[in-house]
Amino acid sequence: MSDAQAADLVVVLITGPENPKRLPSAFFLAAAAAAAEQDVILYFTGPATELLGKGKAASIFPMAGGKSVADFMKLAEDNGVRFIGCLQSLELNGMTADDLDKPIPLLTPSAALPSLGAAGRVLTW
């Protein structure tokens, strides 16, 4: 990754649209840690990369009448959480960088692992 400083917390997000009720907690935890001035990275991989697609997260509602996954993602970003996508998982899901809602760094697992693994804590969600 671009900077040598290891993150305080990395959340490896594997859960995607298949389990919407599970998603808000990952973003809440990341946002809370970032609000407490921790350096937080959220790495989207596997099915989670689908959430990065144009309009996808905005169309997923964990609770009827509640906020969309896009709202939870925005909360995390507004608190300083950095998003990184897995390039291989995008390809696995038939996506390219052009399909993303907004540009974010895209790294293969082998490129991301050294920095992600150096974090103070790693959570898999």
Short mmCIF file of C-alpha atoms in Angstrom, two decimals:
data_model
loop_
_atom_site.label_atom_id
_atom_site.label_comp_id
_atom_site.label_asym_id
_atom_site.label_seq_id
_atom_site.Cartn_x
_atom_site.Cartn_y
_atom_site.Cartn_z
CA MET A 1 0.00 0.00 0.00
CA SER A 2 1.10 3.56 -0.44
CA ASP A 3 2.17 4.38 3.12
CA ALA A 4 4.52 2.43 5.33
CA GLN A 5 2.59 3.01 8.55
CA ALA A 6 0.63 -0.03 9.67
CA ALA A 7 -3.04 0.51 10.41
CA ASP A 8 -4.29 0.15 13.97
CA LEU A 9 -7.23 -1.95 12.77
CA VAL A 10 -8.03 -3.80 9.57
CA VAL A 11 -11.48 -5.21 8.92
CA VAL A 12 -11.40 -7.83 6.19
CA LEU A 13 -14.97 -7.73 4.91
CA ILE A 14 -16.01 -10.96 3.22
CA THR A 15 -19.76 -10.69 3.83
CA GLY A 16 -21.65 -9.19 0.93
CA PRO A 17 -25.21 -8.75 -0.33
CA GLU A 18 -26.06 -12.34 0.63
CA ASN A 19 -26.28 -11.38 4.33
CA PRO A 20 -27.42 -7.76 4.66
CA LYS A 21 -28.24 -7.97 8.38
CA ARG A 22 -24.60 -8.78 9.12
CA LEU A 23 -23.18 -5.75 7.29
CA PRO A 24 -23.96 -2.73 9.49
CA SER A 25 -21.89 -3.97 12.43
CA ALA A 26 -18.68 -4.09 10.37
CA PHE A 27 -19.12 -0.46 9.34
CA PHE A 28 -20.15 0.63 12.86
CA LEU A 29 -17.08 -1.00 14.41
CA ALA A 30 -14.77 0.51 11.82
CA ALA A 31 -16.38 3.96 12.21
CA ALA A 32 -16.17 3.82 16.01
CA ALA A 33 -12.49 2.88 15.91
CA ALA A 34 -11.73 5.65 13.42
CA ALA A 35 -13.69 8.16 15.52
CA ALA A 36 -11.44 7.15 18.42
CA GLU A 37 -8.51 8.29 16.26
CA GLN A 38 -7.38 4.85 15.16
CA ASP A 39 -6.11 4.31 11.62
CA VAL A 40 -8.66 1.90 10.12
CA ILE A 41 -8.71 0.06 6.81
CA LEU A 42 -11.70 -1.86 5.50
CA TYR A 43 -10.60 -4.41 2.87
CA PHE A 44 -13.48 -5.60 0.67
CA THR A 45 -12.93 -9.11 -0.67
CA GLY A 46 -15.01 -12.02 -1.95
CA PRO A 47 -18.74 -11.24 -2.11
CA ALA A 48 -18.14 -7.94 -0.27
CA THR A 49 -16.64 -6.41 -3.42
CA GLU A 50 -20.14 -6.39 -4.90
CA LEU A 51 -21.01 -3.66 -2.37
CA LEU A 52 -18.60 -1.34 -4.17
CA GLY A 53 -20.56 -1.48 -7.43
CA LYS A 54 -22.50 1.53 -8.68
CA GLY A 55 -25.75 1.78 -6.73
CA LYS A 56 -25.44 -1.71 -5.18
CA ALA A 57 -24.99 -0.70 -1.52
CA ALA A 58 -27.73 1.91 -1.87
CA SER A 59 -30.16 -0.84 -2.89
CA ILE A 60 -29.51 -3.06 0.14
CA PHE A 61 -31.49 -2.45 3.33
CA PRO A 62 -30.60 -4.61 6.34
CA MET A 63 -33.91 -3.67 7.97
CA ALA A 64 -37.13 -2.77 6.19
CA GLY A 65 -37.62 0.98 6.41
CA GLY A 66 -34.09 1.47 7.76
CA LYS A 67 -30.89 2.85 6.35
CA SER A 68 -29.15 1.38 3.34
CA VAL A 69 -25.74 -0.27 3.43
CA ALA A 70 -24.49 2.80 1.53
CA ASP A 71 -25.47 4.93 4.55
CA PHE A 72 -23.41 2.69 6.85
CA MET A 73 -20.48 2.83 4.44
CA LYS A 74 -20.68 6.63 4.35
CA LEU A 75 -20.64 6.75 8.16
CA ALA A 76 -17.40 4.77 8.16
CA GLU A 77 -15.82 6.93 5.47
CA ASP A 78 -16.94 10.14 7.17
CA ASN A 79 -15.10 8.99 10.29
CA GLY A 80 -11.90 8.36 8.34
CA VAL A 81 -12.03 4.64 7.50
CA ARG A 82 -10.04 3.88 4.35
CA PHE A 83 -11.60 1.48 1.85
CA ILE A 84 -9.51 -0.89 -0.27
CA GLY A 85 -10.92 -3.40 -2.73
CA CYS A 86 -9.58 -6.80 -3.72
CA LEU A 87 -8.76 -6.68 -7.43
CA GLN A 88 -9.09 -10.44 -7.88
CA SER A 89 -12.48 -10.48 -6.16
CA LEU A 90 -13.73 -7.76 -8.50
CA GLU A 91 -12.78 -9.98 -11.42
CA LEU A 92 -14.39 -12.98 -9.71
CA ASN A 93 -17.64 -11.01 -9.46
CA GLY A 94 -17.45 -9.91 -13.12
CA MET A 95 -16.56 -6.33 -12.21
CA THR A 96 -13.85 -3.85 -13.17
CA ALA A 97 -12.75 -0.54 -11.67
CA ASP A 98 -15.22 1.17 -14.05
CA ASP A 99 -18.09 -0.57 -12.23
CA LEU A 100 -17.25 1.00 -8.85
CA ASP A 101 -19.38 3.67 -7.22
CA LYS A 102 -16.21 5.70 -6.68
CA PRO A 103 -12.52 5.10 -7.15
CA ILE A 104 -10.70 3.31 -4.34
CA PRO A 105 -7.36 1.53 -4.20
CA LEU A 106 -7.56 -1.98 -5.65
CA LEU A 107 -4.96 -4.52 -4.57
CA THR A 108 -4.46 -8.21 -5.12
CA PRO A 109 -4.32 -10.24 -1.90
CA SER A 110 -0.58 -10.75 -2.28
CA ALA A 111 -0.03 -6.98 -2.59
CA ALA A 112 -2.36 -6.16 0.31
CA LEU A 113 -1.42 -8.90 2.76
CA PRO A 114 1.91 -7.56 4.05
CA SER A 115 0.41 -4.22 5.07
CA LEU A 116 -2.92 -5.63 6.25
CA GLY A 117 -1.15 -8.31 8.28
CA ALA A 118 1.03 -5.69 9.97
CA ALA A 119 -2.02 -4.04 11.55
CA GLY A 120 -2.37 -3.94 15.29
CA ARG A 121 -5.62 -5.91 15.03
CA VAL A 122 -7.34 -7.70 12.18
CA LEU A 123 -11.03 -8.62 12.19
CA THR A 124 -12.68 -10.78 9.58
CA TRP A 125 -16.32 -10.01 8.99
#
